[in-house]
Coordinates of C-alpha atoms in Angstrom, one line a residue:
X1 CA 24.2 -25.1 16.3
X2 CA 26.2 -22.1 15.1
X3 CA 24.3 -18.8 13.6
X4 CA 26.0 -19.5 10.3
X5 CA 23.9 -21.6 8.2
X6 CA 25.4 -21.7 4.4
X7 CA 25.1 -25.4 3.2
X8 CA 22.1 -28.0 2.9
X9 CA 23.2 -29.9 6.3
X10 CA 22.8 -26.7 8.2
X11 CA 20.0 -26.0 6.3
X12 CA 18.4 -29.5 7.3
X13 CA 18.9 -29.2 10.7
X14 CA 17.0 -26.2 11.2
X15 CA 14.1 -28.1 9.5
X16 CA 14.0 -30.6 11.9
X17 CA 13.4 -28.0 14.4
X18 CA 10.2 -28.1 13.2
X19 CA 9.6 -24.4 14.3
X20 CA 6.0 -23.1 14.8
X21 CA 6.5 -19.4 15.0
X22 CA 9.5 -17.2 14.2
X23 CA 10.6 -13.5 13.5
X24 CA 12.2 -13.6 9.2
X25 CA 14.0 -10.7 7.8
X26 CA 15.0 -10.2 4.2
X27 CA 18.6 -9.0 3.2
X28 CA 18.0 -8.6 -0.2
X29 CA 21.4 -7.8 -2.6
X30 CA 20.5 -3.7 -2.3
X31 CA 18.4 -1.8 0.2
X32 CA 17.8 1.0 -2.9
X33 CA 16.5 -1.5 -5.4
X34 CA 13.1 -2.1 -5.7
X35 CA 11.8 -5.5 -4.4
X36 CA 10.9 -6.5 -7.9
X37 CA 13.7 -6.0 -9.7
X38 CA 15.7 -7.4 -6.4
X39 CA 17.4 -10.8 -5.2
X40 CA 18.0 -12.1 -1.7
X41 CA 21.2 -12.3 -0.4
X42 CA 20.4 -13.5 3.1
X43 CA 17.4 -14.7 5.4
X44 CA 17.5 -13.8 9.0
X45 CA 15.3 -16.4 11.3
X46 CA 14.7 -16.2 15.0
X47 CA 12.8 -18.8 16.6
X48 CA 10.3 -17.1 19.0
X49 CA 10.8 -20.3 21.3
X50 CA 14.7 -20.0 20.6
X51 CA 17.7 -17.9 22.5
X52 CA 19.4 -17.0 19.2
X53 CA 18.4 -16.5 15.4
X54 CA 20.1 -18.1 12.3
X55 CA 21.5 -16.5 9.2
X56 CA 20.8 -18.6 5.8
X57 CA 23.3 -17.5 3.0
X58 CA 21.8 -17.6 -0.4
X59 CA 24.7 -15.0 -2.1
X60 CA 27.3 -13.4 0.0
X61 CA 31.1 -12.4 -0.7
X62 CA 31.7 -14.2 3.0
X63 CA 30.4 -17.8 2.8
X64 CA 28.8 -20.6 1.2
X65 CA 25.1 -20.8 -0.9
X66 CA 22.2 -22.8 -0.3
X67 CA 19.2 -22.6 -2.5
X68 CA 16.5 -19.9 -2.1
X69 CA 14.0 -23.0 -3.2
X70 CA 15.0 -25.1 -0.2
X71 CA 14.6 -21.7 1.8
X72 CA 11.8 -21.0 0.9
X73 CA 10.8 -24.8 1.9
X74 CA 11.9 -24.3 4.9
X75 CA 10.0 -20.7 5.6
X76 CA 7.0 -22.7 4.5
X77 CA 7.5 -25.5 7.1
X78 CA 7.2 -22.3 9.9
X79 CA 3.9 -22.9 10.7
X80 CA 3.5 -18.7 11.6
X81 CA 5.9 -16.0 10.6
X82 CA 6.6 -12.3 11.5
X83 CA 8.2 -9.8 9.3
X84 CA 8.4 -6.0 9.4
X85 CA 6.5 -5.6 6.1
X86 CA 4.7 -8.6 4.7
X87 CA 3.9 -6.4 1.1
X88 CA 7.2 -6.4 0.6
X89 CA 8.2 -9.7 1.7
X90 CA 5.6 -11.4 -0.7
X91 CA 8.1 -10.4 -3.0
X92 CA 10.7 -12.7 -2.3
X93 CA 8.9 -15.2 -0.7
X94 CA 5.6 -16.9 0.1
X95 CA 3.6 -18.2 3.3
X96 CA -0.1 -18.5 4.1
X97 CA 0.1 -17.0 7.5
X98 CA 2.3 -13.7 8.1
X99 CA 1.9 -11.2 10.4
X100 CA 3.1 -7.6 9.3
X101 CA 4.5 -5.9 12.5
X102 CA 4.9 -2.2 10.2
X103 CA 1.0 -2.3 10.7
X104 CA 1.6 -2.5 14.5
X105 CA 4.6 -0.2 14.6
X106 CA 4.3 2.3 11.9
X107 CA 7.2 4.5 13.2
X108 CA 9.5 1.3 13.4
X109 CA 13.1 1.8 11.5
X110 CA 15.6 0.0 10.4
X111 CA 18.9 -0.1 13.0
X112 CA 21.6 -0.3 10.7
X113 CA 24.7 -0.9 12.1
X114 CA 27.9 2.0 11.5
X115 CA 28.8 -0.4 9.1
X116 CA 25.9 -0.2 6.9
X117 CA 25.6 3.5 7.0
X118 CA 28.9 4.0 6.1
X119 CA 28.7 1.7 3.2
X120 CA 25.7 2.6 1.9
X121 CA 26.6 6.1 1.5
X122 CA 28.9 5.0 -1.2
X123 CA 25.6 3.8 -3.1
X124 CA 27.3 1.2 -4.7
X125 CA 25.2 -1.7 -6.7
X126 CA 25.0 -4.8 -4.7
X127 CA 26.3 -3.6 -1.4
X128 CA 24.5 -5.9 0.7
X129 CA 26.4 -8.7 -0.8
X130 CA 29.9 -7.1 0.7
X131 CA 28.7 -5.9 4.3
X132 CA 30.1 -8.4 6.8
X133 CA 27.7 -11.1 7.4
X134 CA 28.5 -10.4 11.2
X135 CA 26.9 -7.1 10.5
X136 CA 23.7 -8.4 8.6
X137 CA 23.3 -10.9 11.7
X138 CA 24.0 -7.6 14.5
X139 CA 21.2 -5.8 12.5
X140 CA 18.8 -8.3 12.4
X141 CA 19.2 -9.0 16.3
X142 CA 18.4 -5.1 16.9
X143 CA 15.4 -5.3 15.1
X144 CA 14.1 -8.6 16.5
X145 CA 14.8 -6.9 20.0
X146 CA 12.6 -3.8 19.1
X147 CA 10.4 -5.1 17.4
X148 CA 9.6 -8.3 19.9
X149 CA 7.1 -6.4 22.3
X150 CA 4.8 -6.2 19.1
X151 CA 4.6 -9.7 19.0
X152 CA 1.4 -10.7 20.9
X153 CA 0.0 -7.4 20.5
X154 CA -3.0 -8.0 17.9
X155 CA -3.4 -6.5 14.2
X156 CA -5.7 -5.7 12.1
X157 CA -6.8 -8.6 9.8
X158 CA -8.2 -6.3 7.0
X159 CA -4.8 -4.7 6.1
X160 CA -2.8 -7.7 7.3
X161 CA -5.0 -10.1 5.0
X162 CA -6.3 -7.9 2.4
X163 CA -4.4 -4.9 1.4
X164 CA -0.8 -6.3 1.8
X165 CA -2.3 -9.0 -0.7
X166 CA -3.7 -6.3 -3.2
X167 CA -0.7 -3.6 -3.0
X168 CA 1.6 -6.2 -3.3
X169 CA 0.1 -7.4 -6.8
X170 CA -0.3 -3.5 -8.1
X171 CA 3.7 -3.6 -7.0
X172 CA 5.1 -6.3 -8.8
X173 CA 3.3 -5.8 -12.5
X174 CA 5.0 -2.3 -13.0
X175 CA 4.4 0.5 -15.3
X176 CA 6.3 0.7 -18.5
X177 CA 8.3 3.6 -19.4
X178 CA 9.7 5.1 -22.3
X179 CA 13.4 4.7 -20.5
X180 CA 14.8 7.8 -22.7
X181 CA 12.4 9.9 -21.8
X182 CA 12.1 8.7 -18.1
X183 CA 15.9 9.4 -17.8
X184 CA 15.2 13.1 -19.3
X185 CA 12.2 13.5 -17.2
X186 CA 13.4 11.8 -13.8
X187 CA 17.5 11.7 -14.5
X188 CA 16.8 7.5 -13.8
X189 CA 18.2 4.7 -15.3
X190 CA 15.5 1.8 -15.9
X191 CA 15.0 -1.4 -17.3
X192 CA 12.2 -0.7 -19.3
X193 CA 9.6 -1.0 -16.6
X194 CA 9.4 1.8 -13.2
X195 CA 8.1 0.1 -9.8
X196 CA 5.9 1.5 -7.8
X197 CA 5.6 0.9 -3.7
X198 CA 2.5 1.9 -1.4
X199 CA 3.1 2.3 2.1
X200 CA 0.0 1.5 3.9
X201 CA 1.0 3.0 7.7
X202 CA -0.1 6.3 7.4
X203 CA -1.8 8.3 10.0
X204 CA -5.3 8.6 8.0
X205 CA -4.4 4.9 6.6
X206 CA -5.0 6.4 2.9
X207 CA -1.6 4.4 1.3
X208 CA 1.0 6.8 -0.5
X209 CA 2.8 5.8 -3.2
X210 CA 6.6 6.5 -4.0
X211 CA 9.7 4.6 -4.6
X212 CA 13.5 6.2 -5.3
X213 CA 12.5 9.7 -4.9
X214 CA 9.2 9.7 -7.3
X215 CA 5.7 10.4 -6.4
X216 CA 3.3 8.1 -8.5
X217 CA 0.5 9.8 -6.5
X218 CA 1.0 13.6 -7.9
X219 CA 2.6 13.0 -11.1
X220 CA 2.1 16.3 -13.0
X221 CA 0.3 16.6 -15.4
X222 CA 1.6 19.7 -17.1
X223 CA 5.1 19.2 -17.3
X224 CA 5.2 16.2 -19.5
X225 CA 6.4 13.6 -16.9
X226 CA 3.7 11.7 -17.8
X227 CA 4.3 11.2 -21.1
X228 CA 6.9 8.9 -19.8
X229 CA 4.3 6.0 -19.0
X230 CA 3.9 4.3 -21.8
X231 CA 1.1 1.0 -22.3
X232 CA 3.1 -2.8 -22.8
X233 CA 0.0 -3.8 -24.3
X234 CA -2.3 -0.9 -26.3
X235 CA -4.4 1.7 -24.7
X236 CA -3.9 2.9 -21.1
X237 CA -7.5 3.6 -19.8
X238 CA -8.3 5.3 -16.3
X239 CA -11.0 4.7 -14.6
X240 CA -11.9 7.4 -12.3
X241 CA -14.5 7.6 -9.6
X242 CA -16.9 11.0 -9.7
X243 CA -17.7 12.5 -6.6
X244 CA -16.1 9.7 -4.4
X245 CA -16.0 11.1 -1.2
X246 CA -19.7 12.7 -1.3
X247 CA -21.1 9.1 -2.2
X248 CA -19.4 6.9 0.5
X249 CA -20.9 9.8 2.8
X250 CA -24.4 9.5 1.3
X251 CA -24.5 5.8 1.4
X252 CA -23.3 6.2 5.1
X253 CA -26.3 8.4 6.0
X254 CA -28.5 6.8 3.9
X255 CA -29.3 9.8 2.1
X256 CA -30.3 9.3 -2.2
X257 CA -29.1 11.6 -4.5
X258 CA -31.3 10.5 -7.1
X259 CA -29.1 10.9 -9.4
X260 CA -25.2 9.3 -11.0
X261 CA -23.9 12.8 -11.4
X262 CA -23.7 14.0 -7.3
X263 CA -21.3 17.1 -8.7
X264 CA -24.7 18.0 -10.7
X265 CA -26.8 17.6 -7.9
X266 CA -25.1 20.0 -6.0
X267 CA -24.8 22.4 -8.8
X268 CA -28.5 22.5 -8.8
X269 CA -28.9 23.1 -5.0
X270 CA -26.1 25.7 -4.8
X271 CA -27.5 27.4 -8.1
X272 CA -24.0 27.6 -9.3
X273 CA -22.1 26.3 -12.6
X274 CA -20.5 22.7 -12.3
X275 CA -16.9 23.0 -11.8
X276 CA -17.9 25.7 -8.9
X277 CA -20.2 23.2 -7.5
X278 CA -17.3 20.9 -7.0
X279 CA -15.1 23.5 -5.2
X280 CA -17.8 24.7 -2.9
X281 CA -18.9 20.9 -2.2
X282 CA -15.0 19.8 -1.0
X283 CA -14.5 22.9 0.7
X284 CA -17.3 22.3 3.2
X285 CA -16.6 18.5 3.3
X286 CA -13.2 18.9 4.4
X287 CA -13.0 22.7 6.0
X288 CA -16.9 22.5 7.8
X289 CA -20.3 23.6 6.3
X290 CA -21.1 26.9 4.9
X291 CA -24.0 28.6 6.9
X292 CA -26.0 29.2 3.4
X293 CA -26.0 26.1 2.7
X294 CA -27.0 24.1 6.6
X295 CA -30.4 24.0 5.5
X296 CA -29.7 21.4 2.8
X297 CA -31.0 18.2 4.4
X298 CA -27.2 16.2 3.1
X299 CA -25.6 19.2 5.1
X300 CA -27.9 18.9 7.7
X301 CA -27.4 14.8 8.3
X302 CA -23.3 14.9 7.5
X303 CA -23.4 17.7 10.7
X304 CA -25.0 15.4 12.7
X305 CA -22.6 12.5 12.1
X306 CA -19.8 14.6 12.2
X307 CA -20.7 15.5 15.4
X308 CA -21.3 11.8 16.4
X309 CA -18.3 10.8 15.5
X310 CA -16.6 13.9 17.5
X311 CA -18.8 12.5 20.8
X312 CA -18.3 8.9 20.0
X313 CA -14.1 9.7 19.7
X314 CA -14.0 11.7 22.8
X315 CA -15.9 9.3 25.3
X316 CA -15.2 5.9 23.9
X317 CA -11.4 7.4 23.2
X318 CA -11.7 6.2 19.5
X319 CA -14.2 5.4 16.6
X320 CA -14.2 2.1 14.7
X321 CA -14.3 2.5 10.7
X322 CA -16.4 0.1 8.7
X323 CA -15.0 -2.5 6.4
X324 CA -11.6 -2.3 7.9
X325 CA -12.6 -1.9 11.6
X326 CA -9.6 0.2 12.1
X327 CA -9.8 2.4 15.2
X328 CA -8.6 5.8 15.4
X329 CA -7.7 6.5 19.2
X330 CA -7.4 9.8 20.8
X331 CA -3.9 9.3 22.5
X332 CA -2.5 8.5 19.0
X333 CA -3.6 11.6 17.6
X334 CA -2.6 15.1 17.9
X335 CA -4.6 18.3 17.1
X336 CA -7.7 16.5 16.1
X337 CA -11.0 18.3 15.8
X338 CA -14.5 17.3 14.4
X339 CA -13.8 18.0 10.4
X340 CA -10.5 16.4 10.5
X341 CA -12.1 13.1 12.0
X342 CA -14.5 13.2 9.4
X343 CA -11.7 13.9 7.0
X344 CA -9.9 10.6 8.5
X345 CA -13.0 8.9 8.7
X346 CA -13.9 8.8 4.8
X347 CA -10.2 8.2 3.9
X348 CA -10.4 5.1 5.1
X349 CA -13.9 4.3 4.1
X350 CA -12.8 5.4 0.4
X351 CA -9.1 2.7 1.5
X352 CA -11.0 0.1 2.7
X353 CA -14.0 0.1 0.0
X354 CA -11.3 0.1 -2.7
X355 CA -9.0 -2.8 -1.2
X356 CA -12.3 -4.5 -1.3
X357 CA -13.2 -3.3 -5.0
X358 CA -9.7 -4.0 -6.0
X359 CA -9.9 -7.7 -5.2
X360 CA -12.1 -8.1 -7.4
X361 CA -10.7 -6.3 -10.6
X362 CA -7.6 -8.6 -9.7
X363 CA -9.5 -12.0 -9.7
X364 CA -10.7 -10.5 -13.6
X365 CA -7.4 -9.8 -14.4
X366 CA -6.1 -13.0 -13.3
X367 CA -4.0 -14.9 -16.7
X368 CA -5.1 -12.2 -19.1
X369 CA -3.0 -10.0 -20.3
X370 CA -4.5 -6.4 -19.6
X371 CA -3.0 -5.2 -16.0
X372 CA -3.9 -3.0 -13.4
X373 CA -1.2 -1.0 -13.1
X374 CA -1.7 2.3 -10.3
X375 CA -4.0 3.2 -8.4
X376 CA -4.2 6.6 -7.0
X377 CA -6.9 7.1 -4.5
X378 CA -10.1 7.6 -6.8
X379 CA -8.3 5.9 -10.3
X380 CA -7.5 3.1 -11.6
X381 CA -5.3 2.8 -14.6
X382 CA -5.3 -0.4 -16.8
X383 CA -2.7 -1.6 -19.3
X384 CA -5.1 -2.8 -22.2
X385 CA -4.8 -5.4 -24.4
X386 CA -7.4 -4.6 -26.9
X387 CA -8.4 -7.7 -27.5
X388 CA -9.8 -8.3 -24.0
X389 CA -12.1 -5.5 -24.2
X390 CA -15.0 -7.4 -22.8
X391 CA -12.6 -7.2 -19.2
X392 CA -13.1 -3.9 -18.9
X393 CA -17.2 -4.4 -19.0
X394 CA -16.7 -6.7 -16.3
X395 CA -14.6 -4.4 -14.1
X396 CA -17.1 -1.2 -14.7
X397 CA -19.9 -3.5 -13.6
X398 CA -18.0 -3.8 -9.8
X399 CA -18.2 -0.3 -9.6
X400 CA -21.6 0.0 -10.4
X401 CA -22.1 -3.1 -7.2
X402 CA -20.7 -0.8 -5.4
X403 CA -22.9 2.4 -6.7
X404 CA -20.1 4.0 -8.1
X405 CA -20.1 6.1 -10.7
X406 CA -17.0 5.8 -13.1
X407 CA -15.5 8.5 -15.8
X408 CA -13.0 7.0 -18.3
X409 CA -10.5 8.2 -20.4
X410 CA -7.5 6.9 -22.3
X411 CA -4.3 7.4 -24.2
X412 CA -1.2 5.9 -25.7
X413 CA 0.7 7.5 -22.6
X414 CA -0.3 8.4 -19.1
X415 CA -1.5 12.2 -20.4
X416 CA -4.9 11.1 -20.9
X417 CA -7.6 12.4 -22.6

């Protein structure tokens, strides 16, 4: 059968085929738009037990449609798909079992063809829709030939299973903007609503978050860019964990603060006001302990497993992380030393507790109307519809499962009080 499939009796042929595993790429109508606000213009399948992949034409200036419902039937009759990055593919399309190869292959990019990188520099809505199909099809083979080698190689369940499935959610609700203000602010057009996008293949596996040239990470707070985000329901309220870092490391060494308020704890032992506590605590959590203070018995146990995690990485050649069981491996990384493990170490304790804690504030969420709409790390910011208060009771009491302690605040934009 020829590569071109653009009507149902193409279509039904490569049904029958009955595949059990193949490689599916996305051509959506932009490759600047985000996912959300997106459409599909073509699908890209390559049998794994086939010599040459297919292209299914759902809008294109060059050929016939079919349906994107009876592709997606046939995508669900696959019994096991690979795509670069299921998070993002979950937002055109579904299936139960998807491997994400980006998770494998972090450094894997694109191989557009001169085609597409001359036409994209025009930056011209749609353009996917007017790049010869040809092209699409040359593209797709290039990245099926890279990315084949990947295949068999195993992946990380956790992220694969887990956080594609929660970051994808976060994605598609969106953040509402005032859309005057966001062009003043961010000199962007919107339709009333800004997307965000986490990438999860970072070297410490802590997921940033950006999409079209804005950080939703490090928004500032002082210049008013803030003010932008606006709630679709009432009240934005943040949810914002104290002393995170110090209290996945306490509950590692088993070591009881006593107390909720860790930052207080330390202000006591250090003899020092608050907000100095918390400088000196970070400082020696993430640039090594101060001598004055190695007699603390906390300081005392988190140099000891800091330097069990150094031994354990150089003669095993990696550590294992809890929750997520990722493994950081020595030939991966480069300039690593005993802090900077540790540093790694409880950014993806904080990742992995969170994707875990984050599950659960979106099976609360689920049909009501309030939203969880970022996440940044050691926040949470919720979209309130004030007559679903009693949600936000039910969300505060996972934290505390997890013995978390939680500081809110809230405002009628994202500059919160």
């Amino acid at each position: 059968m020829f590569w071109l499939i653009e009507d149902d009796e193409r279509l039904d042929i490569l049904s029958r085929m009955k595949l059990k595993s193949a490689y599916v790429e996305i051509i959506p109508y932009s490759p600047t738009i985000h996912p959300v606000e997106n459409n599909v213009s073509c699908v890209y399948i390559k049998p794994l037990d086939g010599s040459k992949g297919y292209m299914v034409t759902i809008k294109h200036s060059e050929a016939f449609s079919v349906e994107k419902s009876k592709v997606q039937e046939l995508i669900e009759s696959i019994e096991h798909i690979y795509v670069i990055d299921k998070k993002e593919f979950l937002h055109y399309f579904y299936h139960p079992s998807i491997s994400s190869l980006i998770l494998i292959y972090p450094k894997f990019t694109k191989k557009y063809t001169s085609a597409h990188n001359f036409l994209y520099n025009r930056e011209e809505k749609n353009i996917n829709l007017a790049i010869p199909i040809s092209k699409h099809y040359e593209m797709c083979q290039a990245n099926f030939n890279e990315l084949q080698p990947y295949l068999t190689q195993e992946i990380n369940p956790f992220y694969n299973d887990k956080a594609t499935l929660v970051f994808a959610n976060i994605e598609s609700v969106g953040i509402k903007v005032n859309s005057s203000l966001y062009k003043e602010r961010f000199g962007k057009d919107t339709r009333g609503y800004a997307y965000t996008q986490y990438n999860l293949s970072t070297t410490t596996t802590r997921p940033s978050n950006s999409f079209d040239g804005i950080n939703f990470a490090a928004l500032n707070k002082e210049n008013g860019e803030r003010e932008c985000f606006i709630p679709r329901n009432d009240v934005f309220v943040e949810m914002d964990i104290s002393a995170y870092h110090p209290t996945l490391l306490a509950l590692v060494l088993g070591y009881d603060w006593g107390t909720d308020d860790i930052h207080q704890a330390f202000a006591d032992l250090y003899r020092v006001d608050y907000s100095q506590a918390k400088e000196i605590t970070f400082k020696q959590l993430y640039g090594g302990i101060w001598k004055e203070y190695e007699h603390l018995e906390f300081f005392q146990k988190v140099k000891q497993f800091t330097e069990k995690l150094w031994n354990d990485f150089n003669e095993n050649g990696y550590i294992e992380c809890p929750i997520s069981k990722h493994r950081y491996e020595k030939d991966k990384l480069e300039n690593m030393n005993p802090q900077k493990l540790l540093n790694y170490f409880l950014q993806n304790l904080e990742t992995a507790n969170n994707v875990r804690i984050l599950g659960k504030i979106l099976k609360v969420l689920k049909h009501k109307n309030t939203k969880l709409v970022l996440y940044v790390y050691d926040s949470f910011l919720f979209d309130v519809d004030k007559t679903e208060k009693e949600i936000l009771y039910q969300i505060l009491d996972i934290f505390k499962e997890n013995k978390l302690n939680v500081k809110l605040k809230k405002g009628t934009t994202y500059t919160l009080k």
